PDB file of C-alpha atoms in Angstrom:
ATOM      1  CA  MET A  17      99.403  78.121 -17.097  1.00 47.00           C
ATOM      2  CA  ALA A  18      98.262  78.348 -12.644  1.00 45.00           C
ATOM      3  CA  CYS A  19      98.341  75.212 -10.512  1.00 57.00           C
ATOM      4  CA  SER A  20      95.297  75.495  -8.872  1.00 46.00           C
ATOM      5  CA  GLY A  21      93.802  72.194  -8.797  1.00 43.00           C
ATOM      6  CA  ARG A  22      93.208  70.750  -5.520  1.00 41.00           C
ATOM      7  CA  GLY A  23      92.940  67.428  -3.557  1.00 39.00           C
ATOM      8  CA  SER A  24      89.076  66.063  -2.442  1.00 39.00           C
ATOM      9  CA  PHE A  25      87.351  62.576  -1.943  1.00 38.00           C
ATOM     10  CA  VAL A  26      87.089  59.938  -4.762  1.00 39.00           C
ATOM     11  CA  ASP A  27      84.303  60.611  -6.834  1.00 42.00           C
ATOM     12  CA  VAL A  28      83.456  57.095  -7.058  1.00 38.00           C
ATOM     13  CA  GLY A  29      80.389  57.872  -9.685  1.00 40.00           C
ATOM     14  CA  LEU A  30      83.400  58.460 -11.980  1.00 40.00           C
ATOM     15  CA  LEU A  31      84.683  55.056 -12.475  1.00 39.00           C
ATOM     16  CA  TRP A  32      83.130  54.093 -15.446  1.00 39.00           C
ATOM     17  CA  ALA A  33      84.455  57.747 -17.278  1.00 44.00           C
ATOM     18  CA  PRO A  34      87.201  56.518 -19.259  1.00 45.00           C
ATOM     19  CA  PHE A  35      85.499  54.631 -21.190  1.00 42.00           C
ATOM     20  CA  VAL A  36      83.194  57.298 -22.504  1.00 43.00           C
ATOM     21  CA  ALA A  37      84.400  59.568 -25.522  1.00 44.00           C
ATOM     22  CA  MET A  38      87.432  61.871 -25.107  1.00 47.00           C
ATOM     23  CA  PRO A  39      87.481  65.198 -26.774  1.00 46.00           C
ATOM     24  CA  GLU A  40      90.905  65.778 -29.056  1.00 56.00           C
ATOM     25  CA  ARG A  41      92.178  68.874 -27.448  1.00 66.00           C
ATOM     26  CA  GLN A  42      93.647  68.831 -23.398  1.00 77.00           C
ATOM     27  CA  GLU A  43      90.959  69.676 -21.015  1.00 90.00           C
ATOM     28  CA  ILE A  44      92.309  68.146 -18.249  1.00 97.00           C
ATOM     29  CA  ASP A  45      96.046  69.276 -16.776  1.00 97.00           C
ATOM     30  CA  LEU A  46      97.565  70.570 -13.940  1.00 97.00           C
ATOM     31  CA  SER A  47      95.079  73.205 -13.186  1.00 95.00           C
ATOM     32  CA  THR A  48      92.097  70.576 -12.559  1.00 97.00           C
ATOM     33  CA  PRO A  49      90.858  69.564  -9.701  1.00 97.00           C
ATOM     34  CA  LEU A  50      92.017  66.280  -8.893  1.00 98.00           C
ATOM     35  CA  ARG A  51      89.509  63.611  -8.554  1.00 98.00           C
ATOM     36  CA  LEU A  52      89.070  60.001  -9.406  1.00 98.00           C
ATOM     37  CA  GLY A  53      87.291  60.963 -12.449  1.00 98.00           C
ATOM     38  CA  THR A  54      89.661  63.365 -14.186  1.00 98.00           C
ATOM     39  CA  ALA A  55      92.487  61.224 -13.356  1.00 98.00           C
ATOM     40  CA  PHE A  56      91.825  58.531 -14.772  1.00 99.00           C
ATOM     41  CA  ARG A  57      90.473  60.230 -17.567  1.00 98.00           C
ATOM     42  CA  TYR A  58      93.810  62.201 -18.491  1.00 98.00           C
ATOM     43  CA  PRO A  59      95.587  59.610 -19.985  1.00 98.00           C
ATOM     44  CA  LEU A  60      92.936  58.626 -22.127  1.00 97.00           C
ATOM     45  CA  GLN A  61      91.351  62.329 -23.420  1.00 97.00           C
ATOM     46  CA  SER A  62      92.456  62.839 -27.040  1.00 96.00           C
ATOM     47  CA  GLY A  63      93.177  60.544 -29.691  1.00 96.00           C
ATOM     48  CA  LEU A  64      97.171  61.706 -29.940  1.00 97.00           C
ATOM     49  CA  ALA A  65      96.946  60.670 -25.786  1.00 98.00           C
ATOM     50  CA  ARG A  66      95.717  57.052 -26.625  1.00 98.00           C
ATOM     51  CA  LYS A  67      97.753  56.789 -29.299  1.00 98.00           C
ATOM     52  CA  GLU A  68     100.969  57.737 -27.048  1.00 98.00           C
ATOM     53  CA  ILE A  69      99.568  54.943 -24.515  1.00 98.00           C
ATOM     54  CA  VAL A  70      99.878  51.819 -27.388  1.00 98.00           C
ATOM     55  CA  ILE A  71     103.360  53.839 -28.233  1.00 98.00           C
ATOM     56  CA  GLY A  72     104.371  53.036 -24.272  1.00 99.00           C
ATOM     57  CA  ALA A  73     102.659  49.447 -24.398  1.00 98.00           C
ATOM     58  CA  LEU A  74     104.712  48.749 -27.434  1.00 98.00           C
ATOM     59  CA  TRP A  75     108.255  49.887 -26.115  1.00 98.00           C
ATOM     60  CA  LEU A  76     106.994  48.008 -23.323  1.00 98.00           C
ATOM     61  CA  PHE A  77     108.160  44.313 -25.567  1.00 97.00           C
ATOM     62  CA  VAL A  78     111.840  45.362 -25.233  1.00 98.00           C
ATOM     63  CA  PRO A  79     113.009  44.585 -21.951  1.00 97.00           C
ATOM     64  CA  VAL A  80     114.775  47.359 -19.101  1.00 98.00           C
ATOM     65  CA  ILE A  81     114.746  49.692 -21.775  1.00 98.00           C
ATOM     66  CA  GLY A  82     111.597  50.161 -22.759  1.00 98.00           C
ATOM     67  CA  TRP A  83     110.588  50.684 -19.160  1.00 98.00           C
ATOM     68  CA  LEU A  84     113.229  53.346 -18.859  1.00 99.00           C
ATOM     69  CA  LEU A  85     111.863  54.999 -21.630  1.00 99.00           C
ATOM     70  CA  ASN A  86     108.149  55.199 -20.581  1.00 99.00           C
ATOM     71  CA  MET A  87     109.190  56.535 -17.448  1.00 99.00           C
ATOM     72  CA  GLY A  88     110.670  59.345 -19.149  1.00 99.00           C
ATOM     73  CA  HIS A  89     107.913  59.822 -21.275  1.00 99.00           C
ATOM     74  CA  ARG A  90     105.748  60.159 -18.446  1.00 99.00           C
ATOM     75  CA  ILE A  91     108.608  63.314 -16.985  1.00 99.00           C
ATOM     76  CA  ALA A  92     108.151  64.684 -20.388  1.00 98.00           C
ATOM     77  CA  MET A  93     104.521  65.004 -20.174  1.00 98.00           C
ATOM     78  CA  VAL A  94     104.780  66.470 -16.920  1.00 98.00           C
ATOM     79  CA  HIS A  95     107.519  69.096 -18.037  1.00 98.00           C
ATOM     80  CA  GLN A  96     105.334  70.270 -20.593  1.00 97.00           C
ATOM     81  CA  MET A  97     102.542  70.925 -18.849  1.00 98.00           C
ATOM     82  CA  GLN A  98     104.210  72.614 -16.040  1.00 97.00           C
ATOM     83  CA  HIS A  99     105.908  75.196 -18.492  1.00 96.00           C
ATOM     84  CA  GLY A 100     101.581  75.936 -20.049  1.00 95.00           C
ATOM     85  CA  LYS A 101     102.390  73.454 -22.825  1.00 96.00           C
ATOM     86  CA  SER A 102     100.422  70.219 -23.908  1.00 96.00           C
ATOM     87  CA  ALA A 103     101.414  66.462 -22.298  1.00 98.00           C
ATOM     88  CA  TRP A 104     101.393  65.427 -26.180  1.00 98.00           C
ATOM     89  CA  PRO A 105     103.155  64.664 -27.982  1.00 97.00           C
ATOM     90  CA  ALA A 106     105.502  63.416 -25.771  1.00 98.00           C
ATOM     91  CA  TRP A 107     107.456  60.183 -28.064  1.00 98.00           C
ATOM     92  CA  THR A 108     109.785  62.861 -29.554  1.00 96.00           C
ATOM     93  CA  ASP A 109     113.430  62.841 -28.149  1.00 96.00           C
ATOM     94  CA  TYR A 110     113.839  59.455 -27.510  1.00 98.00           C
ATOM     95  CA  ARG A 111     117.653  60.006 -26.342  1.00 98.00           C
ATOM     96  CA  SER A 112     116.402  62.643 -23.633  1.00 98.00           C
ATOM     97  CA  LEU A 113     113.653  60.729 -22.575  1.00 99.00           C
ATOM     98  CA  LEU A 114     115.740  57.594 -22.040  1.00 99.00           C
ATOM     99  CA  LYS A 115     117.929  59.634 -19.947  1.00 98.00           C
ATOM    100  CA  HIS A 116     115.665  61.034 -17.266  1.00 99.00           C
ATOM    101  CA  GLY A 117     114.088  57.594 -17.235  1.00 99.00           C
ATOM    102  CA  THR A 118     117.379  56.309 -16.219  1.00 99.00           C
ATOM    103  CA  VAL A 119     118.018  59.219 -13.674  1.00 98.00           C
ATOM    104  CA  THR A 120     114.800  58.593 -12.076  1.00 98.00           C
ATOM    105  CA  PHE A 121     115.379  55.174 -11.766  1.00 98.00           C
ATOM    106  CA  VAL A 122     118.419  55.361 -10.187  1.00 98.00           C
ATOM    107  CA  GLY A 123     116.516  57.195  -7.727  1.00 98.00           C
ATOM    108  CA  MET A 124     114.312  54.888  -7.196  1.00 98.00           C
ATOM    109  CA  VAL A 125     117.289  52.293  -6.261  1.00 98.00           C
ATOM    110  CA  GLU A 126     118.810  54.930  -3.741  1.00 98.00           C
ATOM    111  CA  TYR A 127     115.870  55.414  -1.659  1.00 98.00           C
ATOM    112  CA  HIS A 128     115.008  51.194  -1.723  1.00 98.00           C
ATOM    113  CA  ALA A 129     118.314  50.338  -1.441  1.00 98.00           C
ATOM    114  CA  PRO A 130     118.860  50.466   2.450  1.00 98.00           C
ATOM    115  CA  ALA A 131     115.423  48.102   2.762  1.00 99.00           C
ATOM    116  CA  VAL A 132     117.403  45.449   0.110  1.00 99.00           C
ATOM    117  CA  ILE A 133     120.634  45.519   2.038  1.00 99.00           C
ATOM    118  CA  CYS A 134     118.553  45.154   5.027  1.00 98.00           C
ATOM    119  CA  GLY A 135     116.808  42.129   3.649  1.00 98.00           C
ATOM    120  CA  ALA A 136     119.458  40.691   2.468  1.00 98.00           C
ATOM    121  CA  ALA A 137     120.904  40.822   5.806  1.00 98.00           C
ATOM    122  CA  ALA A 138     118.409  39.155   7.392  1.00 98.00           C
ATOM    123  CA  TRP A 139     118.029  36.275   4.973  1.00 98.00           C
ATOM    124  CA  TYR A 140     122.276  35.587   4.748  1.00 97.00           C
ATOM    125  CA  PHE A 141     122.605  36.303   8.567  1.00 97.00           C
ATOM    126  CA  GLU A 142     119.018  34.276   9.043  1.00 97.00           C
ATOM    127  CA  ILE A 143     117.854  36.858  11.263  1.00 97.00           C
ATOM    128  CA  PRO A 144     114.161  37.167  10.906  1.00 97.00           C
ATOM    129  CA  VAL A 145     113.294  40.067  12.829  1.00 98.00           C
ATOM    130  CA  LEU A 146     115.498  42.445  10.290  1.00 98.00           C
ATOM    131  CA  TYR A 147     112.282  41.693   8.166  1.00 98.00           C
ATOM    132  CA  VAL A 148     110.752  44.372  10.058  1.00 98.00           C
ATOM    133  CA  PRO A 149     113.163  47.191   9.250  1.00 98.00           C
ATOM    134  CA  ALA A 150     113.736  45.819   5.767  1.00 99.00           C
ATOM    135  CA  VAL A 151     110.010  46.531   5.034  1.00 99.00           C
ATOM    136  CA  VAL A 152     108.885  49.231   6.856  1.00 99.00           C
ATOM    137  CA  LEU A 153     112.096  51.012   5.219  1.00 98.00           C
ATOM    138  CA  TRP A 154     110.852  50.294   1.717  1.00 98.00           C
ATOM    139  CA  ILE A 155     107.395  51.229   2.600  1.00 98.00           C
ATOM    140  CA  VAL A 156     109.403  54.883   3.614  1.00 98.00           C
ATOM    141  CA  ALA A 157     111.290  54.897   0.565  1.00 98.00           C
ATOM    142  CA  THR A 158     108.183  54.208  -1.961  1.00 98.00           C
ATOM    143  CA  ILE A 159     106.183  56.989   0.191  1.00 98.00           C
ATOM    144  CA  ALA A 160     109.369  59.202  -0.531  1.00 98.00           C
ATOM    145  CA  VAL A 161     109.616  58.840  -4.220  1.00 98.00           C
ATOM    146  CA  PRO A 162     107.131  61.218  -5.668  1.00 98.00           C
ATOM    147  CA  GLY A 163     108.617  63.738  -3.516  1.00 97.00           C
ATOM    148  CA  TYR A 164     111.049  64.333  -5.955  1.00 97.00           C
ATOM    149  CA  MET A 165     109.996  63.454  -8.844  1.00 98.00           C
ATOM    150  CA  SER A 166     107.351  66.418  -9.809  1.00 97.00           C
ATOM    151  CA  HIS A 167     110.737  68.764  -9.006  1.00 98.00           C
ATOM    152  CA  TYR A 168     112.762  66.704 -11.507  1.00 98.00           C
ATOM    153  CA  CYS A 169     109.706  66.668 -13.752  1.00 98.00           C
ATOM    154  CA  TYR A 170     110.276  70.850 -13.244  1.00 98.00           C
ATOM    155  CA  GLN A 171     114.345  71.837 -13.684  1.00 95.00           C
ATOM    156  CA  LEU A 172     115.482  68.286 -15.002  1.00 98.00           C
ATOM    157  CA  ASP A 173     118.086  68.882 -12.694  1.00 97.00           C
ATOM    158  CA  PRO A 174     119.256  65.110 -11.338  1.00 96.00           C
ATOM    159  CA  TRP A 175     119.949  66.957  -7.861  1.00 95.00           C
ATOM    160  CA  GLU A 176     116.407  67.164  -7.053  1.00 96.00           C
ATOM    161  CA  VAL A 177     116.221  63.275  -6.871  1.00 97.00           C
ATOM    162  CA  PHE A 178     119.339  62.077  -4.932  1.00 97.00           C
ATOM    163  CA  ASN A 179     117.871  63.991  -1.472  1.00 95.00           C
ATOM    164  CA  PRO A 180     115.632  61.382   0.540  1.00 96.00           C
ATOM    165  CA  VAL A 181     115.404  63.588   3.243  1.00 96.00           C
ATOM    166  CA  ARG A 182     114.045  66.697   0.993  1.00 97.00           C
ATOM    167  CA  ALA A 183     111.874  64.203  -0.620  1.00 98.00           C
ATOM    168  CA  LEU A 184     110.117  63.237   2.663  1.00 98.00           C
ATOM    169  CA  ARG A 185     109.671  66.754   3.592  1.00 98.00           C
ATOM    170  CA  ARG A 186     107.954  67.427   0.524  1.00 98.00           C
ATOM    171  CA  VAL A 187     105.541  64.463   1.153  1.00 98.00           C
ATOM    172  CA  TRP A 188     104.922  65.568   4.770  1.00 98.00           C
ATOM    173  CA  GLU A 189     104.383  68.913   3.234  1.00 98.00           C
ATOM    174  CA  GLY A 190     101.666  67.773   0.554  1.00 97.00           C
ATOM    175  CA  GLY A 191      99.893  66.566   3.344  1.00 97.00           C
ATOM    176  CA  ARG A 192      96.071  65.088   2.624  1.00 98.00           C
ATOM    177  CA  ALA A 193      95.905  66.021  -0.914  1.00 98.00           C
ATOM    178  CA  TYR A 194      99.501  64.047  -1.409  1.00 98.00           C
ATOM    179  CA  TRP A 195      97.920  60.687   0.115  1.00 98.00           C
ATOM    180  CA  HIS A 196      94.323  61.067  -1.563  1.00 99.00           C
ATOM    181  CA  ALA A 197      96.861  60.891  -4.828  1.00 99.00           C
ATOM    182  CA  TRP A 198      98.260  57.698  -3.499  1.00 99.00           C
ATOM    183  CA  GLY A 199      94.547  56.522  -3.326  1.00 99.00           C
ATOM    184  CA  ILE A 200      93.818  57.870  -6.760  1.00 99.00           C
ATOM    185  CA  ALA A 201      96.987  55.389  -7.868  1.00 99.00           C
ATOM    186  CA  LEU A 202      96.347  52.628  -6.227  1.00 99.00           C
ATOM    187  CA  ALA A 203      92.871  52.520  -7.639  1.00 99.00           C
ATOM    188  CA  ALA A 204      94.014  52.517 -10.582  1.00 99.00           C
ATOM    189  CA  LEU A 205      96.701  49.874 -10.083  1.00 98.00           C
ATOM    190  CA  ALA A 206      93.708  47.912  -9.329  1.00 98.00           C
ATOM    191  CA  CYS A 207      91.713  48.623 -12.942  1.00 98.00           C
ATOM    192  CA  SER A 208      95.088  48.089 -14.729  1.00 98.00           C
ATOM    193  CA  PHE A 209      94.994  44.219 -13.637  1.00 97.00           C
ATOM    194  CA  SER A 210      91.953  44.044 -16.281  1.00 95.00           C
ATOM    195  CA  GLY A 211      94.051  43.889 -18.807  1.00 95.00           C
ATOM    196  CA  LEU A 212      95.016  40.287 -18.054  1.00 94.00           C
ATOM    197  CA  LEU A 213      91.776  39.407 -19.522  1.00 93.00           C
ATOM    198  CA  VAL A 214      92.734  40.288 -22.860  1.00 88.00           C
ATOM    199  CA  PHE A 215      95.198  37.284 -23.278  1.00 85.00           C
ATOM    200  CA  GLY A 216      97.504  38.531 -20.934  1.00 86.00           C
ATOM    201  CA  VAL A 217      98.876  41.463 -23.440  1.00 90.00           C
ATOM    202  CA  GLY A 218      96.309  44.121 -22.536  1.00 96.00           C
ATOM    203  CA  PHE A 219      98.079  44.401 -19.084  1.00 97.00           C
ATOM    204  CA  LEU A 220     100.427  46.249 -21.439  1.00 97.00           C
ATOM    205  CA  VAL A 221      98.217  49.039 -22.236  1.00 98.00           C
ATOM    206  CA  THR A 222      96.875  49.277 -19.135  1.00 98.00           C
ATOM    207  CA  SER A 223      99.760  49.128 -16.932  1.00 98.00           C
ATOM    208  CA  VAL A 224     100.874  51.997 -18.921  1.00 99.00           C
ATOM    209  CA  TRP A 225      97.555  53.283 -18.580  1.00 99.00           C
ATOM    210  CA  PHE A 226      98.554  53.284 -14.680  1.00 99.00           C
ATOM    211  CA  TRP A 227     101.741  54.674 -13.987  1.00 98.00           C
ATOM    212  CA  GLN A 228     100.291  57.896 -16.558  1.00 99.00           C
ATOM    213  CA  VAL A 229      97.390  57.941 -14.250  1.00 99.00           C
ATOM    214  CA  ALA A 230      99.842  57.925 -11.249  1.00 99.00           C
ATOM    215  CA  GLY A 231     102.319  60.484 -12.186  1.00 98.00           C
ATOM    216  CA  PHE A 232      99.654  62.909 -13.295  1.00 99.00           C
ATOM    217  CA  SER A 233      98.068  62.599  -9.571  1.00 99.00           C
ATOM    218  CA  PHE A 234     101.573  63.397  -8.096  1.00 99.00           C
ATOM    219  CA  ALA A 235     102.384  66.274 -10.321  1.00 98.00           C
ATOM    220  CA  THR A 236      99.413  67.864  -9.760  1.00 98.00           C
ATOM    221  CA  VAL A 237      99.566  67.625  -6.189  1.00 98.00           C
ATOM    222  CA  PHE A 238     103.382  68.745  -5.880  1.00 98.00           C
ATOM    223  CA  SER A 239     102.964  71.081  -8.852  1.00 98.00           C
ATOM    224  CA  GLU A 240     100.265  73.010  -6.922  1.00 97.00           C
ATOM    225  CA  ARG A 241     101.369  73.084  -3.569  1.00 96.00           C
ATOM    226  CA  PHE A 242     105.341  74.275  -4.716  1.00 97.00           C
ATOM    227  CA  ARG A 243     103.871  76.164  -7.362  1.00 94.00           C
ATOM    228  CA  LEU A 244     105.900  74.368  -9.848  1.00 95.00           C
ATOM    229  CA  CYS A 245     103.674  75.718 -12.941  1.00 85.00           C
ATOM    230  CA  GLU A 246     105.092  79.234 -11.943  1.00 57.00           C
ATOM    231  CA  SER A 247     108.442  79.739 -10.359  1.00 45.00           C
ATOM    232  CA  GLY A 248     109.453  75.972  -8.766  1.00 42.00           C
ATOM    233  CA  GLU A 249     109.761  77.449  -5.628  1.00 44.00           C
ATOM    234  CA  VAL A 250     110.807  74.935  -3.125  1.00 42.00           C
TER     235      VAL A 250
END
């Protein structure tokens, strides 16, 4: 599978596409040009895909473990697509899902640790000015995280995770397409809060959908930019 999709401006006219009936076979993958409508439809494009969203939502009733499993599930989906397979089924090897979810979560903790330490120092020593660098560090860490996710998905090598400088370099090289992916992710996040209208429980489903949209968007950008569907070249 060649990763030929390229970022483009958000097509607002496709916003309602997720509510249209979807085909059973996977038509949206990492080679699909990244647009708002296709990214929103990606987790909903087949009965199996929608079933796996529900499974992920049910796992969220299990504190911590359920969240880590969902993280691992997204990694498994991207890994399978990068290696020329369908994203689904991905709820299969739960031990591996938990492992991959834990590794990438620890990476998030590492990246955000300086911000947390700076914020804690601002609070403990009552130095309000330190909240400013704490916020900046948090934003930088959040921006850097996608810089390791897609490479980890491809190789499943933990050492891909624990290198913030390399992750930031990849983000920089992602260019405009990377920020396009962020735009789609933030739009999906906003839409996901509509799940709160369904007795609150609906948010479990829409939050799983949101994370899959975000993961797919960043994976599309980085898999194409670094040819992760072909050689894993860095």
